[in-house]
Short mmCIF file of N, CA and C in Angstrom, two decimals:
data_model
loop_
_atom_site.label_atom_id
_atom_site.label_comp_id
_atom_site.label_asym_id
_atom_site.label_seq_id
_atom_site.Cartn_x
_atom_site.Cartn_y
_atom_site.Cartn_z
N UNK A 159 4.44 -12.66 8.35
CA UNK A 159 3.80 -11.28 7.48
C UNK A 159 3.91 -9.82 6.94
N UNK A 160 4.15 -9.22 5.44
CA UNK A 160 4.86 -8.16 5.77
C UNK A 160 3.59 -7.75 4.85
N UNK A 161 3.58 -6.21 5.52
CA UNK A 161 2.15 -4.80 5.29
C UNK A 161 2.62 -3.84 5.98
N UNK A 162 3.60 -2.94 4.90
CA UNK A 162 4.05 -2.23 5.09
C UNK A 162 3.66 -1.06 4.54
N UNK A 163 3.91 0.04 4.93
CA UNK A 163 3.29 1.36 4.05
C UNK A 163 4.05 2.20 4.26
N UNK A 164 4.82 2.83 3.15
CA UNK A 164 5.62 3.34 2.80
C UNK A 164 5.45 5.71 2.86
N UNK A 165 6.18 6.43 4.19
CA UNK A 165 5.73 7.42 4.09
C UNK A 165 7.16 8.19 3.45
N UNK A 166 7.81 9.61 2.97
CA UNK A 166 8.73 9.94 2.67
C UNK A 166 8.06 10.99 1.29
N UNK A 167 8.90 11.99 0.89
CA UNK A 167 8.79 13.51 1.12
C UNK A 167 9.16 13.12 -0.95
N UNK A 168 8.78 13.52 -1.68
CA UNK A 168 9.09 13.02 -3.03
C UNK A 168 10.66 13.40 -3.57
N UNK A 169 10.89 12.23 -3.83
CA UNK A 169 12.77 11.98 -3.50
C UNK A 169 13.36 11.12 -3.09
N UNK A 170 12.68 10.47 -1.72
CA UNK A 170 12.79 9.56 -0.78
C UNK A 170 13.83 8.75 -0.85
N UNK A 171 13.02 7.63 -2.33
CA UNK A 171 13.46 6.98 -2.90
C UNK A 171 11.93 5.90 -2.75
N UNK A 172 11.03 6.36 -1.83
CA UNK A 172 9.69 4.75 -0.91
C UNK A 172 9.58 4.14 -2.99
N UNK A 173 9.23 4.64 -3.31
CA UNK A 173 9.32 3.49 -4.72
C UNK A 173 9.88 2.63 -5.02
N UNK A 174 11.35 3.41 -4.64
CA UNK A 174 12.72 1.90 -5.26
C UNK A 174 12.65 0.88 -3.62
N UNK A 175 13.03 1.50 -2.78
CA UNK A 175 12.76 0.94 -1.89
C UNK A 175 11.77 -0.67 -1.91
N UNK A 176 9.95 0.33 -1.83
CA UNK A 176 8.84 -0.65 -1.84
C UNK A 176 9.51 -1.38 -3.39
N UNK A 177 9.46 -1.26 -3.70
CA UNK A 177 9.61 -2.82 -4.66
C UNK A 177 11.18 -3.16 -4.30
N UNK A 178 11.70 -3.01 -4.18
CA UNK A 178 13.21 -3.92 -3.81
C UNK A 178 12.83 -5.28 -2.44
N UNK A 179 11.37 -4.38 -1.90
CA UNK A 179 11.91 -4.96 -0.59
C UNK A 179 10.11 -6.12 -1.16
N UNK A 180 9.51 -5.78 -1.27
CA UNK A 180 8.37 -6.83 -2.11
C UNK A 180 8.72 -8.04 -3.17
N UNK A 181 9.62 -7.66 -3.82
CA UNK A 181 10.65 -8.04 -4.64
C UNK A 181 11.81 -9.59 -3.57
N UNK A 182 11.97 -8.59 -2.72
CA UNK A 182 12.60 -9.72 -2.08
C UNK A 182 11.33 -10.36 -0.67
N UNK A 183 10.46 -9.66 -0.42
CA UNK A 183 9.69 -10.36 0.46
C UNK A 183 8.44 -11.25 -0.18
N UNK A 184 8.51 -11.07 -1.53
CA UNK A 184 7.42 -12.19 -2.59
C UNK A 184 5.89 -11.72 -1.92
N UNK A 185 6.00 -10.41 -1.61
CA UNK A 185 4.66 -9.91 -2.16
C UNK A 185 4.51 -8.48 -2.50
N UNK A 186 2.59 -7.85 -3.30
CA UNK A 186 2.69 -7.10 -4.40
C UNK A 186 3.37 -5.95 -3.81
N UNK A 187 3.77 -5.15 -5.11
CA UNK A 187 3.41 -3.79 -4.62
C UNK A 187 2.99 -2.97 -5.02
N UNK A 188 2.53 -2.22 -4.14
CA UNK A 188 1.26 -1.84 -4.74
C UNK A 188 1.10 -0.48 -4.56
N UNK A 189 1.60 0.18 -5.51
CA UNK A 189 1.83 2.17 -5.86
C UNK A 189 0.25 2.85 -6.42
N UNK A 190 -0.46 3.38 -5.75
CA UNK A 190 -0.88 4.30 -6.84
C UNK A 190 -0.91 5.28 -7.53
N UNK A 191 -0.10 5.25 -7.82
CA UNK A 191 0.84 5.18 -9.12
C UNK A 191 0.35 4.83 -10.11
N UNK A 192 0.70 3.23 -10.32
CA UNK A 192 0.69 2.16 -10.84
C UNK A 192 -0.57 2.09 -10.92
N UNK A 193 -2.06 1.64 -10.16
CA UNK A 193 -2.94 0.75 -10.11
C UNK A 193 -4.13 2.39 -11.05
N UNK A 194 -3.37 3.69 -10.68
CA UNK A 194 -3.91 4.24 -11.68
C UNK A 194 -3.38 4.07 -12.89
N UNK A 195 -2.78 4.00 -13.45
CA UNK A 195 -2.11 4.00 -14.72
C UNK A 195 -2.96 2.99 -15.19
N UNK A 196 -3.00 1.16 -14.43
CA UNK A 196 -3.39 -0.28 -14.41
C UNK A 196 -4.91 0.86 -15.75
N UNK A 197 -5.49 1.15 -14.62
CA UNK A 197 -6.93 1.60 -14.07
C UNK A 197 -7.40 2.29 -16.24
N UNK A 198 -5.80 3.71 -15.98
CA UNK A 198 -6.79 3.83 -17.43
C UNK A 198 -6.42 3.28 -18.34
N UNK A 199 -4.55 2.71 -18.54
CA UNK A 199 -4.75 1.69 -19.55
C UNK A 199 -6.10 0.83 -19.95
N UNK A 200 -6.22 0.08 -18.75
CA UNK A 200 -7.68 -0.97 -18.57
C UNK A 200 -8.49 -0.32 -19.12
N UNK A 201 -9.23 0.78 -18.91
CA UNK A 201 -10.60 1.45 -19.46
C UNK A 201 -11.35 1.15 -18.36
N UNK A 202 -10.62 0.74 -16.67
CA UNK A 202 -11.28 -0.26 -16.35
C UNK A 202 -12.99 0.80 -15.80
N UNK A 203 -13.79 0.45 -14.54
CA UNK A 203 -14.87 1.78 -13.96
C UNK A 203 -14.35 2.83 -13.85
N UNK A 204 -13.66 2.31 -13.02
CA UNK A 204 -12.59 3.61 -11.80
C UNK A 204 -11.44 4.06 -12.98
N UNK A 205 -10.89 3.82 -14.07
CA UNK A 205 -10.32 4.67 -14.85
C UNK A 205 -10.83 5.11 -16.00
N UNK A 206 -11.78 5.09 -16.24
CA UNK A 206 -12.69 5.68 -16.69
C UNK A 206 -13.08 7.14 -15.94
N UNK A 207 -13.62 7.34 -14.71
CA UNK A 207 -13.95 8.32 -13.84
C UNK A 207 -12.72 8.75 -13.46
N UNK A 208 -11.83 8.15 -13.93
CA UNK A 208 -10.60 9.54 -13.04
C UNK A 208 -9.59 10.15 -14.26
N UNK A 209 -9.85 9.59 -15.11
CA UNK A 209 -10.02 10.09 -17.02
C UNK A 209 -10.57 11.23 -17.24
N UNK A 210 -11.38 11.94 -16.21
CA UNK A 210 -12.51 12.79 -16.27
C UNK A 210 -12.04 13.69 -15.62
N UNK A 211 -11.74 13.13 -14.28
CA UNK A 211 -10.89 14.65 -13.41
C UNK A 211 -9.57 14.98 -13.76
N UNK A 212 -8.61 14.11 -14.21
CA UNK A 212 -7.63 14.23 -14.82
C UNK A 212 -7.35 15.36 -16.00
N UNK A 213 -8.95 14.81 -16.84
CA UNK A 213 -8.54 15.72 -18.06
C UNK A 213 -8.71 16.80 -18.37
N UNK A 214 -9.45 17.19 -17.35
CA UNK A 214 -9.68 18.89 -17.03
C UNK A 214 -8.10 18.96 -16.19
N UNK A 215 -6.97 18.17 -15.89
CA UNK A 215 -6.37 18.88 -14.86
C UNK A 215 -6.37 18.92 -13.20
N UNK A 216 -7.99 17.87 -13.10
CA UNK A 216 -7.65 18.04 -11.36
C UNK A 216 -7.67 16.84 -10.54
N UNK A 217 -7.86 16.92 -9.38
CA UNK A 217 -6.72 15.52 -9.12
C UNK A 217 -7.99 15.31 -8.94
N UNK A 218 -7.15 13.28 -9.12
CA UNK A 218 -8.33 12.17 -8.59
C UNK A 218 -9.04 12.72 -7.03
N UNK A 219 -10.16 12.40 -7.30
CA UNK A 219 -10.66 12.09 -5.30
C UNK A 219 -10.29 11.47 -5.16
N UNK A 220 -10.20 11.60 -4.16
CA UNK A 220 -10.35 10.62 -2.43
C UNK A 220 -10.67 9.34 -3.04
N UNK A 221 -12.20 10.09 -3.19
CA UNK A 221 -13.07 8.06 -3.43
C UNK A 221 -12.72 7.35 -4.02
N UNK A 222 -12.08 8.18 -4.94
CA UNK A 222 -11.74 7.37 -6.46
C UNK A 222 -10.50 6.17 -6.06
N UNK A 223 -9.32 6.91 -5.52
CA UNK A 223 -8.29 6.50 -4.99
C UNK A 223 -8.12 5.05 -3.70
N UNK A 224 -9.58 5.69 -3.23
CA UNK A 224 -9.46 4.59 -1.58
C UNK A 224 -10.49 3.38 -2.03
N UNK A 225 -11.35 3.82 -3.41
CA UNK A 225 -11.51 2.34 -4.15
C UNK A 225 -11.28 2.06 -5.22
N UNK A 226 -9.78 1.83 -5.47
CA UNK A 226 -8.89 1.23 -5.99
C UNK A 226 -8.06 1.35 -5.35
N UNK A 227 -7.82 1.16 -3.39
CA UNK A 227 -7.05 0.76 -2.93
C UNK A 227 -7.50 0.10 -2.29
N UNK A 228 -8.77 -0.14 -2.08
CA UNK A 228 -9.73 -1.34 -1.99
C UNK A 228 -9.16 -2.30 -3.20
N UNK A 229 -10.20 -2.11 -3.80
CA UNK A 229 -9.70 -2.98 -4.50
C UNK A 229 -8.69 -3.98 -5.02
N UNK A 230 -7.46 -3.49 -5.19
CA UNK A 230 -6.23 -3.37 -5.33
C UNK A 230 -6.08 -4.28 -4.26
N UNK A 231 -6.53 -4.13 -3.04
CA UNK A 231 -6.08 -4.91 -1.70
C UNK A 231 -7.17 -6.20 -1.46
N UNK A 232 -7.88 -6.02 -2.28
CA UNK A 232 -8.58 -7.45 -2.28
C UNK A 232 -8.56 -8.67 -3.09
N UNK A 233 -7.05 -8.27 -3.92
CA UNK A 233 -7.03 -9.11 -5.05
C UNK A 233 -6.08 -10.17 -4.02
N UNK A 234 -6.30 -11.58 -4.50
CA UNK A 234 -5.40 -12.54 -3.82
C UNK A 234 -4.63 -12.21 -3.00
N UNK A 235 -3.55 -11.79 -4.29
CA UNK A 235 -1.96 -12.02 -4.32
C UNK A 235 -1.88 -11.17 -2.91
N UNK A 236 -2.92 -10.33 -2.80
CA UNK A 236 -2.32 -8.93 -1.56
C UNK A 236 -3.01 -9.48 0.07
N UNK A 237 -3.54 -11.07 -0.07
CA UNK A 237 -4.13 -11.57 0.71
C UNK A 237 -3.18 -11.76 2.24
N UNK A 238 -1.92 -12.19 1.38
CA UNK A 238 -0.52 -12.76 3.22
C UNK A 238 0.35 -11.30 2.88
N UNK A 239 -0.07 -10.33 2.12
CA UNK A 239 1.19 -9.09 2.34
C UNK A 239 1.11 -8.32 1.09
N UNK A 240 1.91 -6.99 1.89
CA UNK A 240 1.62 -6.18 0.23
C UNK A 240 2.69 -4.86 1.22
N UNK A 241 3.16 -3.85 0.23
CA UNK A 241 3.96 -2.74 0.23
C UNK A 241 2.97 -1.76 -0.10
N UNK A 242 2.36 -0.80 0.43
CA UNK A 242 1.79 0.19 -0.25
C UNK A 242 2.96 1.77 -0.12
N UNK A 243 2.82 2.27 -0.86
CA UNK A 243 3.57 3.04 -1.78
C UNK A 243 2.90 3.90 -2.04
N UNK A 244 2.83 5.20 -2.08
CA UNK A 244 1.39 6.64 -2.15
C UNK A 244 -0.01 6.77 -1.48
N UNK A 245 -0.11 5.49 -1.08
CA UNK A 245 -1.35 5.65 0.10
C UNK A 245 -0.85 5.33 0.78
N UNK A 246 -1.91 6.15 2.56
CA UNK A 246 -2.32 7.02 2.41
C UNK A 246 -1.64 8.53 2.33
N UNK A 247 -1.89 9.74 1.64
CA UNK A 247 -1.47 11.19 1.70
C UNK A 247 -2.22 11.79 2.99
N UNK A 248 -3.76 11.02 3.61
CA UNK A 248 -3.12 11.88 4.28
C UNK A 248 -4.53 11.12 5.87
N UNK A 249 -4.62 11.64 6.61
CA UNK A 249 -4.61 11.57 7.99
C UNK A 249 -6.30 11.26 7.83
N UNK A 250 -7.35 11.88 6.53
CA UNK A 250 -8.11 10.95 6.17
C UNK A 250 -8.13 9.89 5.58
N UNK A 251 -7.34 9.55 4.62
CA UNK A 251 -7.49 8.30 4.37
C UNK A 251 -6.72 7.45 4.72
N UNK A 252 -5.91 7.63 5.80
CA UNK A 252 -5.75 7.03 6.86
C UNK A 252 -6.92 6.37 7.49
N UNK A 253 -7.81 7.00 8.05
CA UNK A 253 -8.62 6.30 8.89
C UNK A 253 -9.34 5.80 7.97
N UNK A 254 -9.59 5.23 6.64
CA UNK A 254 -10.35 4.60 5.33
C UNK A 254 -9.72 3.03 5.71
N UNK A 255 -7.79 3.00 5.75
CA UNK A 255 -7.44 2.44 5.32
C UNK A 255 -7.50 2.21 6.94
N UNK A 256 -7.30 2.10 7.42
CA UNK A 256 -7.31 1.45 9.12
C UNK A 256 -8.86 0.86 8.80
N UNK A 257 -9.31 1.43 8.86
CA UNK A 257 -10.88 -0.12 9.10
C UNK A 257 -11.39 -0.24 7.45
N UNK A 258 -11.11 -0.27 6.69
CA UNK A 258 -10.70 -0.97 5.68
C UNK A 258 -9.96 -2.32 5.81
N UNK A 259 -8.31 -2.11 5.96
CA UNK A 259 -7.86 -3.50 6.63
C UNK A 259 -8.43 -4.37 7.83
N UNK A 260 -9.50 -3.55 8.51
CA UNK A 260 -9.87 -4.35 9.78
C UNK A 260 -10.94 -5.10 8.85
N UNK A 261 -11.70 -5.29 7.74
CA UNK A 261 -12.63 -5.25 7.09
C UNK A 261 -12.02 -6.88 6.95
N UNK A 262 -11.04 -6.02 5.88
CA UNK A 262 -10.21 -7.26 4.99
C UNK A 262 -8.84 -8.32 5.76
N UNK A 263 -9.50 -7.85 7.10
CA UNK A 263 -8.55 -8.95 8.18
C UNK A 263 -7.04 -9.03 7.48
N UNK A 264 -6.66 -7.46 7.47
CA UNK A 264 -5.45 -7.75 7.20
C UNK A 264 -4.64 -6.39 8.53
N UNK A 265 -4.95 -6.35 9.01
CA UNK A 265 -4.49 -5.74 9.89
C UNK A 265 -3.22 -5.88 10.64
N UNK A 266 -2.50 -5.04 11.43
CA UNK A 266 -1.17 -5.28 11.61
C UNK A 266 0.15 -4.68 11.14
N UNK A 267 -0.34 -3.57 9.83
CA UNK A 267 0.58 -3.45 8.92
C UNK A 267 1.43 -2.14 9.82
N UNK A 268 2.40 -1.90 9.09
CA UNK A 268 3.68 -0.43 10.31
C UNK A 268 3.96 -0.05 8.82
N UNK A 269 4.59 1.70 9.37
CA UNK A 269 4.45 2.22 8.73
C UNK A 269 5.95 2.68 8.78
N UNK A 270 6.40 2.33 7.70
CA UNK A 270 8.60 3.10 7.29
C UNK A 270 7.82 5.04 6.81
N UNK A 271 9.17 5.12 7.33
CA UNK A 271 9.53 6.98 7.46
C UNK A 271 10.67 7.04 6.61
N UNK A 272 10.21 7.27 5.30
CA UNK A 272 12.34 7.82 4.69
C UNK A 272 12.68 8.59 5.03
N UNK A 273 13.31 9.03 6.39
CA UNK A 273 13.46 11.00 5.93
C UNK A 273 14.33 11.09 5.59
N UNK A 274 14.54 12.25 4.21
CA UNK A 274 16.01 12.71 3.73
C UNK A 274 15.16 14.32 4.18
N UNK A 275 16.45 15.61 4.37
CA UNK A 275 16.31 16.82 4.61
C UNK A 275 16.17 17.10 3.30
N UNK A 276 15.08 18.37 3.24
CA UNK A 276 14.70 19.31 1.40
C UNK A 276 15.53 19.75 1.00
N UNK A 277 17.51 19.76 1.64
CA UNK A 277 18.06 20.08 0.73
C UNK A 277 18.68 18.91 -0.11
N UNK A 278 18.14 17.60 0.03
CA UNK A 278 19.41 16.30 -0.69
C UNK A 278 17.85 16.13 -1.62
N UNK A 279 16.91 16.06 -0.99
CA UNK A 279 15.37 16.08 -2.27
C UNK A 279 15.94 16.64 -3.06
N UNK A 280 15.43 17.82 -2.67
CA UNK A 280 16.13 18.81 -4.09
C UNK A 280 17.25 18.66 -4.85
N UNK A 281 18.08 17.52 -4.67
CA UNK A 281 19.13 17.62 -5.57
C UNK A 281 19.00 16.66 -6.55
N UNK A 282 18.65 15.63 -5.40
CA UNK A 282 18.06 14.54 -6.34
C UNK A 282 16.58 14.56 -6.72
N UNK A 283 16.10 15.15 -6.54
CA UNK A 283 15.41 15.60 -8.03
C UNK A 283 16.00 16.10 -9.46
N UNK A 284 16.23 17.94 -8.60
CA UNK A 284 16.72 18.09 -10.16
C UNK A 284 17.68 17.31 -10.83
N UNK A 285 18.58 16.28 -10.50
CA UNK A 285 19.50 15.70 -10.75
C UNK A 285 17.99 13.89 -11.72
N UNK A 286 16.99 14.14 -11.69
CA UNK A 286 16.62 13.25 -12.50
C UNK A 286 16.66 13.89 -13.81
N UNK A 287 16.35 15.49 -14.22
CA UNK A 287 16.14 15.94 -15.45
C UNK A 287 14.91 15.72 -16.15
N UNK A 288 14.05 15.98 -15.17
CA UNK A 288 12.84 15.59 -15.92
C UNK A 288 12.12 17.55 -16.14
N UNK A 289 11.67 17.50 -17.22
CA UNK A 289 11.24 18.77 -16.99
C UNK A 289 10.79 19.67 -15.83
N UNK A 290 9.64 18.40 -15.66
CA UNK A 290 9.12 18.93 -14.70
C UNK A 290 9.46 19.90 -12.92
N UNK A 291 10.97 19.52 -13.49
CA UNK A 291 11.56 19.32 -12.01
C UNK A 291 12.52 20.68 -11.38
N UNK A 292 12.17 21.86 -11.35
CA UNK A 292 12.65 22.72 -11.48
C UNK A 292 12.87 23.45 -9.31
N UNK A 293 13.75 24.09 -9.86
CA UNK A 293 13.69 24.02 -7.64
C UNK A 293 12.36 24.91 -7.41
N UNK A 294 12.03 25.36 -8.10
CA UNK A 294 10.32 25.81 -7.15
C UNK A 294 9.08 24.77 -6.71
N UNK A 295 9.29 24.26 -8.29
CA UNK A 295 7.92 23.11 -8.41
C UNK A 295 8.44 21.77 -7.22
N UNK A 296 10.18 21.56 -7.39
CA UNK A 296 10.43 20.80 -5.84
C UNK A 296 9.59 21.12 -4.63
N UNK A 297 9.98 22.35 -4.30
CA UNK A 297 9.83 22.99 -3.52
C UNK A 297 9.09 23.10 -2.65
N UNK A 298 7.36 23.95 -3.54
CA UNK A 298 6.49 24.12 -3.51
C UNK A 298 5.46 22.35 -3.54
N UNK A 299 6.23 21.02 -3.27
CA UNK A 299 5.88 19.40 -3.33
C UNK A 299 6.23 19.71 -1.78
N UNK A 300 7.09 19.47 -1.64
CA UNK A 300 7.64 19.54 -0.51
C UNK A 300 7.06 20.47 0.64
N UNK A 301 6.28 20.78 0.62
CA UNK A 301 5.77 22.75 1.09
C UNK A 301 4.20 21.64 1.31
N UNK A 302 3.74 21.28 0.28
CA UNK A 302 2.35 20.25 0.12
C UNK A 302 2.71 19.47 0.88
N UNK A 303 4.02 18.33 0.12
CA UNK A 303 4.43 16.93 1.47
C UNK A 303 3.63 17.05 3.04
N UNK A 304 4.57 18.71 3.50
CA UNK A 304 4.73 18.79 5.13
C UNK A 304 3.23 18.88 5.28
N UNK A 305 2.81 19.92 4.90
CA UNK A 305 1.18 19.89 5.16
C UNK A 305 -0.01 19.09 4.98
N UNK A 306 0.07 17.76 3.93
CA UNK A 306 -0.91 17.30 4.13
C UNK A 306 -0.56 15.70 4.48
N UNK A 307 1.03 15.28 3.94
CA UNK A 307 1.31 14.04 4.31
C UNK A 307 2.14 13.38 5.93
N UNK A 308 2.72 14.52 5.70
CA UNK A 308 3.12 14.57 7.23
C UNK A 308 2.86 14.28 9.19
N UNK A 309 1.66 14.60 8.15
CA UNK A 309 0.91 14.98 9.62
C UNK A 309 0.60 13.67 9.98
N UNK A 310 1.17 11.70 8.76
CA UNK A 310 1.15 11.22 9.45
C UNK A 310 1.11 10.76 10.06
N UNK A 311 3.06 10.99 9.80
CA UNK A 311 3.39 10.31 10.49
C UNK A 311 3.28 10.00 12.53
N UNK A 312 2.81 11.72 12.89
CA UNK A 312 2.10 11.17 13.95
C UNK A 312 0.66 10.13 14.16
N UNK A 313 0.25 10.24 13.78
CA UNK A 313 -0.45 9.26 13.15
C UNK A 313 -0.18 8.52 13.80
N UNK A 314 0.13 8.08 12.88
CA UNK A 314 1.28 6.44 13.15
C UNK A 314 2.20 6.14 14.52
N UNK A 315 3.16 7.95 14.68
CA UNK A 315 3.72 6.79 15.92
C UNK A 315 2.92 6.78 16.80
N UNK A 316 1.35 8.08 17.00
CA UNK A 316 0.71 7.11 18.04
C UNK A 316 -0.16 6.06 18.53
N UNK A 317 -0.20 5.55 17.17
CA UNK A 317 -0.60 4.09 16.69
C UNK A 317 0.31 3.07 16.70
N UNK A 318 2.23 3.73 16.98
CA UNK A 318 2.99 2.83 17.62
C UNK A 318 3.06 1.70 16.46
N UNK A 319 2.90 2.21 15.02
CA UNK A 319 3.20 1.22 13.84
C UNK A 319 3.73 2.05 13.37
N UNK A 320 5.21 3.10 13.66
CA UNK A 320 5.57 4.28 13.09
C UNK A 320 7.70 3.38 13.47
N UNK A 321 8.18 3.14 11.96
CA UNK A 321 8.55 3.03 11.56
C UNK A 321 10.29 3.90 10.60
N UNK A 322 10.89 4.71 11.11
CA UNK A 322 12.06 5.40 10.96
C UNK A 322 13.40 5.25 10.23
N UNK A 323 13.50 5.25 8.89
CA UNK A 323 14.42 4.98 8.50
C UNK A 323 15.35 6.64 7.96
N UNK A 324 16.81 6.63 8.16
CA UNK A 324 17.70 7.97 7.41
C UNK A 324 17.68 7.70 5.80
N UNK A 325 16.96 7.93 5.88
CA UNK A 325 16.83 7.67 3.88
C UNK A 325 18.23 8.38 3.05
N UNK A 326 18.74 9.44 3.82
CA UNK A 326 19.71 10.15 3.37
C UNK A 326 21.68 9.26 3.63
N UNK A 327 20.93 7.89 2.89
CA UNK A 327 22.57 6.99 2.57
C UNK A 327 22.34 6.86 1.62
N UNK A 328 23.15 5.50 1.21
CA UNK A 328 22.91 4.94 -0.69
C UNK A 328 21.81 3.99 -0.30
N UNK A 329 21.39 3.48 -1.42
CA UNK A 329 20.46 2.68 -1.84
C UNK A 329 20.66 1.55 -0.28
N UNK A 330 21.71 1.30 -1.13
CA UNK A 330 22.54 -0.50 -0.19
C UNK A 330 21.82 -0.17 1.27
N UNK A 331 22.63 0.77 2.21
CA UNK A 331 22.90 1.00 2.37
C UNK A 331 20.95 1.49 4.12
N UNK A 332 20.35 2.15 2.67
CA UNK A 332 18.59 1.71 3.13
C UNK A 332 17.96 0.45 3.00
N UNK A 333 18.39 -0.04 1.80
CA UNK A 333 17.47 -1.52 2.26
C UNK A 333 18.75 -2.28 3.18
N UNK A 334 19.57 -2.06 3.40
CA UNK A 334 19.68 -3.11 4.49
C UNK A 334 19.31 -2.90 5.48
N UNK A 335 19.34 -1.51 6.23
CA UNK A 335 18.40 -1.11 7.03
C UNK A 335 16.79 -1.12 7.36
N UNK A 336 16.10 -0.87 6.00
CA UNK A 336 15.44 -1.95 6.02
C UNK A 336 15.04 -3.16 6.71
N UNK A 337 15.80 -4.02 5.39
CA UNK A 337 15.68 -5.02 6.20
C UNK A 337 15.96 -5.45 7.65
N UNK A 338 16.76 -4.85 8.35
CA UNK A 338 16.69 -5.26 9.50
C UNK A 338 16.06 -4.56 10.74
N UNK A 339 15.10 -3.19 10.66
CA UNK A 339 13.75 -2.78 11.09
C UNK A 339 12.53 -3.96 10.81
N UNK A 340 12.29 -4.48 9.56
CA UNK A 340 11.84 -5.04 9.15
C UNK A 340 11.17 -6.81 10.10
N UNK A 341 11.93 -7.71 9.80
CA UNK A 341 12.99 -8.64 10.16
C UNK A 341 12.28 -9.12 11.14
#
């Protein structure tokens, strides 16, 4: 049963690796960004609520993101496994997720932390060429990651659920390493 949570700084390759692994394992790749975009495009109840925050330039509140994740993990295709990418981002969200997985009888998840040095992340993100990706913005995003998301590494390590992968390799090498550690 594949139930994995991907962690790592922006530009670590979480989305790419999660999608590749989900396709290989034939389980859904559950990306909170994708869930949000779909909810917005379909104008679901949660999508409409989220839009009101985004229109004001605010972050979508935890409670809404948690509801979206709960709704997605409750769907039939997620019953036998999934790969989560982009959630949880905080210890508070991790506690919520742990309780949700128990309710859904889906516990037994493992957490993959893709480790990539900050300087490598900066180079990768600058190479994407997005207009909002300048070095100052990228370094700020890394600070936010270290402050808010990195504590999840200790949280999951303390629960013996953490698997660490060197994300500073070629895409193929990272995929191979992932395949070996979650076999």
